[in-house]
Structures are given as C-alpha cells and as structure tokens.
Amino acid sequence: MKKNKLNETETKQELDLTRLPKHIGIIIDGNGRWAKQRGLTRSMGHKAGFENVKKIFKAVYALGIKHLTIYCFSTENWNRPKEEVDYLMDTFRKMLKSNYFADLNFKPKLNVCGDPTRFAPDIQELIALRMEETKNNTDITLNLCMNYGGRSEIVYAVNAAIKDGVKEFDINTLNNYLYTKGQPDPDLIIRTSGEIRLSNFLLWQCAYAEFSFPKIYWPAFTEEDLKNCLINYQNRDRRFGSIKS
Ligand code: IPE
Ligand code: IPE
Ligand code: MG
C-alpha cells in the first residue's frame, strides 16, 4: 500500500456509492498559499478558490450527496487586510448575482449560514433574494458559511429560541435554531491545506463527524482528491460510542 497526497493510506478500493456521507462540510483553506506559490496575489488565489468551489459542488451533486457546506468567510476573517476583505466581498456579490450558478444542470437550495448584517446592504439583499428564490429546490442544499462562526451560531440559536419563549433546551431544541436546521449533521469534514484545526466551523454539528485533512491547497483540490477523501471516510469505523457488532 502506498501513501497518496492525502497522507492517508491509499487502497485499491472503489468508492461505494451506497455508503456516501449525507452531508459534507469543507473548510476551503489554502487559497493564499496556493497563490503565493505561483507568484500571484492572494486575490487571485481566492478567484481560483471560488471557481473550484463550483467544480467540487458539481462533483458532490453528481455523487447524489444532498448537503454540502462550504466555509467561505469566518467571523475572524474580517481581521484580514481591507483589500483582501473587499475582494472577497466582491466575489460573494458576483456569486450571488447569479451567473456563478447559471450553468448548473440542477437546482440547488442556497442557504447562507452566518450573520448577514455586517455585509453591505446590496449583499444582504442578494442573500435574502437567493434564499427565497431557491427555498423549494430539492436537488441539493448548498450551505454557504459567510460571516460564520460556530460559537456565534450557538449564541444566535439560543437568543432566537429565548425570543420565541423557549425556557428549557434539549439537543433538538437547539438543533432547530441553528442555520443548518432540518439538515443531517455533517458525516465528513474536509479541510484542505494541511492545517489540522476547525477554526470555528460547525462546532455543534460535527460532534460525530469524520475528518479529512488533505495536504492540498484548496484551488488545487480535484474531484479525484474528493474521491480519495470519500474512500478514506468509508474505511473508518464509525462507532458512535457503541462497540462493533
Ligand atoms: C481560505 O484560504 C479562504 C478564505 C478564508 C476565504 P486562505 O485565504 O485562508 O489561504 P491561506 O490559508 O492564507 O493559504
Ligand atoms: C478558515 O480558514 C476560514 C475559512 C476557510 C473561510 P482560515 O485560514 O481563516 O483559518 P486560520 O486562521 O488558519 O485558523
Ligand atoms: Mg487560511
């Protein structure tokens, strides 16, 4: 057995299409380093990164997976230089203005997770519009985490529940107030670039997720790499606290 780029054991195994995750979360890390390696600006890294989001989104849909969550911008990413934040905001604006999704041969439901109120008014309007427009689509749900933080999400959920008069919580109560309400928890979280941390991504939802940390910068992450992550996922023994039957 040899080691692949993912630094995980590669097998000759084929992907089992009957045992795919229901929900994949991706932390799309490494845009900046990918660009630096090529003598490009960080913005060019983000450009390539968001083009790759679309490619991998199509591949996930083609596999029949119904939920994909992409970490696009964290609550901490506002600390980056203004020029970079502006470029990212413009990228989101363009994505939401639609041509980005225009050539898809399927109809995704778009769900923006995070606090939109810090975005420019036109971006806030576009978020509301796209979510409303696509709310009845059933092909696949694409959660875009923008100005998202796992801790903020939990605080938001608690406050929203209190506002509704909830006085006591159980796990399901909180689930129902998360940005991902009604969706299965992610079975697999992939973080590209080699960093082994969550950086505030889906803290509540990934209680029993499997993790994959391929050492590949996001813009260079291919469908083949996705497949390798999925094969490795299928080799995990998910016990959920129980023992092997
Ligand atoms: C992640 O890539 C993309 C976003 C935050 C939008 P980075 O920009 O963090 O790339 P690195 O980690 O600096 O290489
Ligand atoms: C996490 O990546 C956020 C996104 C991918 C949007 P970062 O690059 O911001 O995370 P850190 O700073 O390395 O933890
Ligand atoms: Mg990074």
Tab-separated table of C-alpha atoms and ligand atoms in Angstrom:
chain	number	residue	atom	x	y	z
A	1	MET	CA	0.000	0.000	0.000
A	2	LYS	CA	1.367	3.396	-0.864
A	3	LYS	CA	0.735	6.827	0.562
A	4	ASN	CA	-1.215	9.267	-1.518
A	5	LYS	CA	-1.144	13.073	-1.479
A	6	LEU	CA	-3.655	12.992	1.335
A	7	ASN	CA	-1.087	11.416	3.577
A	8	GLU	CA	-3.580	8.692	4.227
A	9	THR	CA	-3.373	5.094	3.165
A	10	GLU	CA	-4.467	4.588	-0.387
A	11	THR	CA	-6.275	1.390	-1.199
A	12	LYS	CA	-7.335	-0.068	-4.490
A	13	GLN	CA	-10.842	0.195	-3.191
A	14	GLU	CA	-13.589	1.670	-5.315
A	15	LEU	CA	-15.972	4.214	-3.942
A	16	ASP	CA	-19.096	2.532	-2.562
A	17	LEU	CA	-21.927	4.692	-3.824
A	18	THR	CA	-24.321	3.193	-1.299
A	19	ARG	CA	-22.300	4.403	1.700
A	20	LEU	CA	-21.647	8.033	0.914
A	21	PRO	CA	-21.929	10.751	3.543
A	22	LYS	CA	-25.262	12.511	3.606
A	23	HIS	CA	-23.594	15.817	4.336
A	24	ILE	CA	-20.051	17.027	3.636
A	25	GLY	CA	-18.543	20.168	5.147
A	26	ILE	CA	-15.483	21.742	3.527
A	27	ILE	CA	-13.082	24.280	5.008
A	28	ILE	CA	-11.639	25.661	1.797
A	29	ASP	CA	-8.227	26.593	3.123
A	30	GLY	CA	-5.020	27.459	1.262
A	31	ASN	CA	-6.095	29.989	-1.368
A	32	GLY	CA	-3.417	32.463	-0.246
A	33	ARG	CA	-0.596	29.940	-0.133
A	34	TRP	CA	-1.617	28.488	-3.498
A	35	ALA	CA	-1.326	31.974	-4.997
A	36	LYS	CA	1.964	32.768	-3.272
A	37	GLN	CA	3.489	29.579	-4.622
A	38	ARG	CA	2.682	30.844	-8.106
A	39	GLY	CA	3.775	34.447	-7.592
A	40	LEU	CA	0.163	35.615	-7.714
A	41	THR	CA	-1.758	37.948	-5.403
A	42	ARG	CA	-3.906	36.498	-2.613
A	43	SER	CA	-6.937	37.773	-4.513
A	44	MET	CA	-6.019	35.592	-7.453
A	45	GLY	CA	-5.918	32.683	-5.036
A	46	HIS	CA	-9.457	33.468	-3.933
A	47	LYS	CA	-10.563	33.760	-7.559
A	48	ALA	CA	-9.221	30.290	-8.306
A	49	GLY	CA	-10.617	29.033	-4.999
A	50	PHE	CA	-14.162	30.105	-5.699
A	51	GLU	CA	-14.000	28.687	-9.209
A	52	ASN	CA	-13.023	25.427	-7.580
A	53	VAL	CA	-15.982	25.627	-5.197
A	54	LYS	CA	-18.222	25.350	-8.211
A	55	LYS	CA	-16.348	22.388	-9.661
A	56	ILE	CA	-16.428	20.445	-6.404
A	57	PHE	CA	-20.063	21.428	-5.815
A	58	LYS	CA	-20.959	19.831	-9.165
A	59	ALA	CA	-18.975	16.714	-8.287
A	60	VAL	CA	-20.727	16.402	-4.921
A	61	TYR	CA	-24.104	16.751	-6.597
A	62	ALA	CA	-23.167	14.164	-9.243
A	63	LEU	CA	-22.469	11.676	-6.453
A	64	GLY	CA	-26.017	12.140	-5.181
A	65	ILE	CA	-24.995	13.808	-1.908
A	66	LYS	CA	-27.755	16.116	-0.738
A	67	HIS	CA	-25.986	18.528	1.616
A	68	LEU	CA	-22.760	20.444	1.125
A	69	THR	CA	-21.470	23.138	3.456
A	70	ILE	CA	-18.677	25.439	2.327
A	71	TYR	CA	-16.828	27.663	4.798
A	72	CYS	CA	-16.398	30.850	2.764
A	73	PHE	CA	-15.701	33.550	5.356
A	74	SER	CA	-15.324	33.308	9.114
A	75	THR	CA	-16.267	35.852	11.755
A	76	GLU	CA	-12.500	36.193	12.265
A	77	ASN	CA	-11.686	36.813	8.588
A	78	TRP	CA	-12.689	40.493	8.998
A	79	ASN	CA	-9.254	40.883	10.577
A	80	ARG	CA	-7.582	40.472	7.183
A	81	PRO	CA	-6.282	43.473	5.193
A	82	LYS	CA	-9.073	45.651	3.798
A	83	GLU	CA	-8.044	44.963	0.207
A	84	GLU	CA	-8.446	41.219	0.710
A	85	VAL	CA	-11.764	41.544	2.549
A	86	ASP	CA	-13.037	43.856	-0.217
A	87	TYR	CA	-12.041	41.322	-2.858
A	88	LEU	CA	-13.838	38.542	-1.021
A	89	MET	CA	-16.954	40.689	-0.607
A	90	ASP	CA	-16.933	41.408	-4.307
A	91	THR	CA	-16.587	37.705	-5.016
A	92	PHE	CA	-19.645	36.965	-2.862
A	93	ARG	CA	-21.551	39.758	-4.583
A	94	LYS	CA	-20.777	38.269	-8.002
A	95	MET	CA	-21.605	34.746	-6.866
A	96	LEU	CA	-24.957	35.828	-5.524
A	97	LYS	CA	-25.720	37.956	-8.575
A	98	SER	CA	-26.190	34.580	-10.173
A	99	ASN	CA	-24.071	33.907	-13.249
A	100	TYR	CA	-21.971	31.808	-10.928
A	101	PHE	CA	-24.786	29.282	-10.629
A	102	ALA	CA	-26.268	29.882	-14.074
A	103	ASP	CA	-24.756	26.924	-15.892
A	104	LEU	CA	-25.740	24.248	-13.397
A	105	ASN	CA	-27.943	21.465	-14.737
A	106	PHE	CA	-29.568	21.069	-11.331
A	107	LYS	CA	-31.389	23.319	-8.911
A	108	PRO	CA	-29.703	23.874	-5.564
A	109	LYS	CA	-31.290	25.301	-2.477
A	110	LEU	CA	-28.999	28.062	-1.297
A	111	ASN	CA	-28.725	28.544	2.434
A	112	VAL	CA	-26.409	31.261	3.723
A	113	CYS	CA	-25.230	30.488	7.269
A	114	GLY	CA	-23.915	33.306	9.411
A	115	ASP	CA	-24.815	36.820	10.419
A	116	PRO	CA	-25.558	38.793	7.243
A	117	THR	CA	-25.955	42.157	8.979
A	118	ARG	CA	-22.282	43.056	8.681
A	119	PHE	CA	-22.375	42.809	4.890
A	120	ALA	CA	-23.050	45.744	2.564
A	121	PRO	CA	-26.816	46.285	2.054
A	122	ASP	CA	-26.764	45.024	-1.546
A	123	ILE	CA	-25.126	41.762	-0.453
A	124	GLN	CA	-27.707	41.363	2.315
A	125	GLU	CA	-30.471	41.846	-0.247
A	126	LEU	CA	-28.923	39.324	-2.615
A	127	ILE	CA	-28.624	36.760	0.181
A	128	ALA	CA	-32.295	37.175	1.095
A	129	LEU	CA	-33.351	37.047	-2.555
A	130	ARG	CA	-31.388	33.897	-3.452
A	131	MET	CA	-32.509	32.089	-0.316
A	132	GLU	CA	-36.139	32.943	-1.013
A	133	GLU	CA	-35.871	32.083	-4.721
A	134	THR	CA	-34.322	28.669	-4.138
A	135	LYS	CA	-36.091	27.645	-0.931
A	136	ASN	CA	-38.232	24.950	-2.568
A	137	ASN	CA	-35.404	23.378	-4.579
A	138	THR	CA	-34.649	19.820	-3.575
A	139	ASP	CA	-31.717	18.652	-5.733
A	140	ILE	CA	-29.074	19.586	-3.157
A	141	THR	CA	-28.700	22.096	-0.338
A	142	LEU	CA	-25.637	24.300	-0.537
A	143	ASN	CA	-24.857	25.959	2.773
A	144	LEU	CA	-22.513	28.890	2.277
A	145	CYS	CA	-20.977	29.930	5.586
A	146	MET	CA	-20.372	33.660	5.332
A	147	ASN	CA	-19.505	35.759	8.355
A	148	TYR	CA	-19.964	32.459	10.106
A	149	GLY	CA	-18.562	31.232	13.397
A	150	GLY	CA	-19.617	28.099	15.238
A	151	ARG	CA	-19.674	29.856	18.589
A	152	SER	CA	-21.698	32.794	17.250
A	153	GLU	CA	-24.128	30.341	15.686
A	154	ILE	CA	-24.819	28.690	19.043
A	155	VAL	CA	-25.285	32.083	20.728
A	156	TYR	CA	-27.588	33.172	17.886
A	157	ALA	CA	-29.618	29.961	18.222
A	158	VAL	CA	-30.023	30.365	21.982
A	159	ASN	CA	-31.113	34.004	21.633
A	160	ALA	CA	-33.560	33.182	18.847
A	161	ALA	CA	-35.074	30.403	20.952
A	162	ILE	CA	-35.407	32.667	24.003
A	163	LYS	CA	-37.116	35.250	21.806
A	164	ASP	CA	-39.609	32.533	20.848
A	165	GLY	CA	-40.310	31.907	24.528
A	166	VAL	CA	-38.244	28.737	24.908
A	167	LYS	CA	-37.335	28.324	28.582
A	168	GLU	CA	-35.648	24.954	28.592
A	169	PHE	CA	-33.418	23.390	25.978
A	170	ASP	CA	-32.706	19.926	24.861
A	171	ILE	CA	-30.462	18.989	21.956
A	172	ASN	CA	-33.294	19.019	19.440
A	173	THR	CA	-34.465	22.446	20.561
A	174	LEU	CA	-31.064	23.899	19.801
A	175	ASN	CA	-30.785	21.986	16.502
A	176	ASN	CA	-33.975	23.673	15.385
A	177	TYR	CA	-32.496	27.137	15.755
A	178	LEU	CA	-29.192	26.516	14.000
A	179	TYR	CA	-28.532	27.796	10.479
A	180	THR	CA	-28.497	24.131	9.398
A	181	LYS	CA	-31.868	23.292	10.940
A	182	GLY	CA	-33.609	20.337	9.363
A	183	GLN	CA	-30.402	19.018	7.826
A	184	PRO	CA	-28.402	15.962	8.883
A	185	ASP	CA	-25.158	16.619	10.747
A	186	PRO	CA	-22.070	16.515	8.543
A	187	ASP	CA	-20.651	12.997	8.355
A	188	LEU	CA	-17.399	14.193	6.853
A	189	ILE	CA	-15.475	17.435	7.290
A	190	ILE	CA	-12.653	18.090	4.849
A	191	ARG	CA	-10.097	20.820	5.498
A	192	THR	CA	-7.600	21.396	2.741
A	193	SER	CA	-4.099	22.924	3.005
A	194	GLY	CA	-2.755	20.672	5.754
A	195	GLU	CA	-3.941	22.703	8.739
A	196	ILE	CA	-5.442	20.415	11.363
A	197	ARG	CA	-7.983	22.625	13.103
A	198	LEU	CA	-11.618	23.632	12.812
A	199	SER	CA	-11.230	27.425	13.014
A	200	ASN	CA	-14.747	27.782	14.447
A	201	PHE	CA	-16.524	25.676	11.788
A	202	LEU	CA	-19.763	23.807	12.641
A	203	LEU	CA	-18.731	23.269	16.259
A	204	TRP	CA	-22.091	21.890	17.339
A	205	GLN	CA	-22.861	19.879	14.225
A	206	CYS	CA	-19.579	17.996	13.938
A	207	ALA	CA	-19.941	16.108	17.221
A	208	TYR	CA	-19.575	12.779	15.404
A	209	ALA	CA	-18.114	13.850	12.074
A	210	GLU	CA	-15.167	12.113	10.487
A	211	PHE	CA	-12.295	14.384	9.458
A	212	SER	CA	-10.008	14.541	6.485
A	213	PHE	CA	-7.039	16.924	6.253
A	214	PRO	CA	-5.556	16.607	2.772
A	215	LYS	CA	-2.274	18.451	2.285
A	216	ILE	CA	-3.508	20.176	-0.839
A	217	TYR	CA	-4.255	23.875	-1.232
A	218	TRP	CA	-7.935	24.411	-1.974
A	219	PRO	CA	-7.648	25.752	-5.570
A	220	ALA	CA	-5.704	22.586	-6.470
A	221	PHE	CA	-8.162	20.171	-4.816
A	222	THR	CA	-9.671	17.948	-7.525
A	223	GLU	CA	-12.586	15.561	-7.904
A	224	GLU	CA	-10.053	12.749	-7.560
A	225	ASP	CA	-8.934	14.190	-4.211
A	226	LEU	CA	-12.582	14.330	-3.142
A	227	LYS	CA	-12.956	10.697	-4.117
A	228	ASN	CA	-9.880	9.774	-2.063
A	229	CYS	CA	-11.338	11.578	0.964
A	230	LEU	CA	-14.560	9.642	0.491
A	231	ILE	CA	-12.798	6.292	0.175
A	232	ASN	CA	-10.849	7.028	3.342
A	233	TYR	CA	-14.107	8.011	5.037
A	234	GLN	CA	-15.604	4.676	4.027
A	235	ASN	CA	-12.699	2.887	5.681
A	236	ARG	CA	-13.402	4.477	9.042
A	237	ASP	CA	-15.222	2.508	11.694
A	238	ARG	CA	-17.910	4.874	12.941
A	239	ARG	CA	-18.933	3.576	16.310
A	240	PHE	CA	-20.874	6.499	17.792
A	241	GLY	CA	-19.830	5.445	21.266
A	242	SER	CA	-21.030	1.893	20.828
A	243	ILE	CA	-18.961	-1.207	20.032
A	244	LYS	CA	-18.563	-3.089	16.810
A	245	SER	CA	-21.454	-5.503	16.279
B	1	IPE	C1	-9.160	30.259	2.705
B	1	IPE	O1	-7.899	30.435	2.134
B	1	IPE	C2	-10.192	31.070	2.025
B	1	IPE	C3	-10.878	32.083	2.807
B	1	IPE	C4	-10.637	32.487	4.021
B	1	IPE	C5	-11.931	32.727	2.087
B	1	IPE	P1	-6.883	31.377	2.879
B	1	IPE	O2	-7.052	32.756	2.367
B	1	IPE	O3	-7.010	31.216	4.338
B	1	IPE	O4	-5.497	30.809	2.380
B	1	IPE	P2	-4.186	30.667	3.267
B	1	IPE	O5	-4.541	29.846	4.451
B	1	IPE	O6	-3.748	32.049	3.634
B	1	IPE	O7	-3.214	29.988	2.357
B	2	IPE	C1	-10.857	29.169	7.988
B	2	IPE	O1	-9.636	29.427	7.373
B	2	IPE	C2	-11.925	30.009	7.399
B	2	IPE	C3	-12.294	29.732	6.015
B	2	IPE	C4	-11.817	28.792	5.252
B	2	IPE	C5	-13.299	30.583	5.490
B	2	IPE	P1	-8.614	30.496	7.991
B	2	IPE	O2	-7.446	30.490	7.066
B	2	IPE	O3	-9.294	31.785	8.216
B	2	IPE	O4	-8.256	29.841	9.390
B	2	IPE	P2	-6.972	30.012	10.305
B	2	IPE	O5	-6.747	31.487	10.503
B	2	IPE	O6	-5.815	29.381	9.583
B	2	IPE	O7	-7.303	29.273	11.555
B	3	MG	MG	-6.140	30.006	5.704
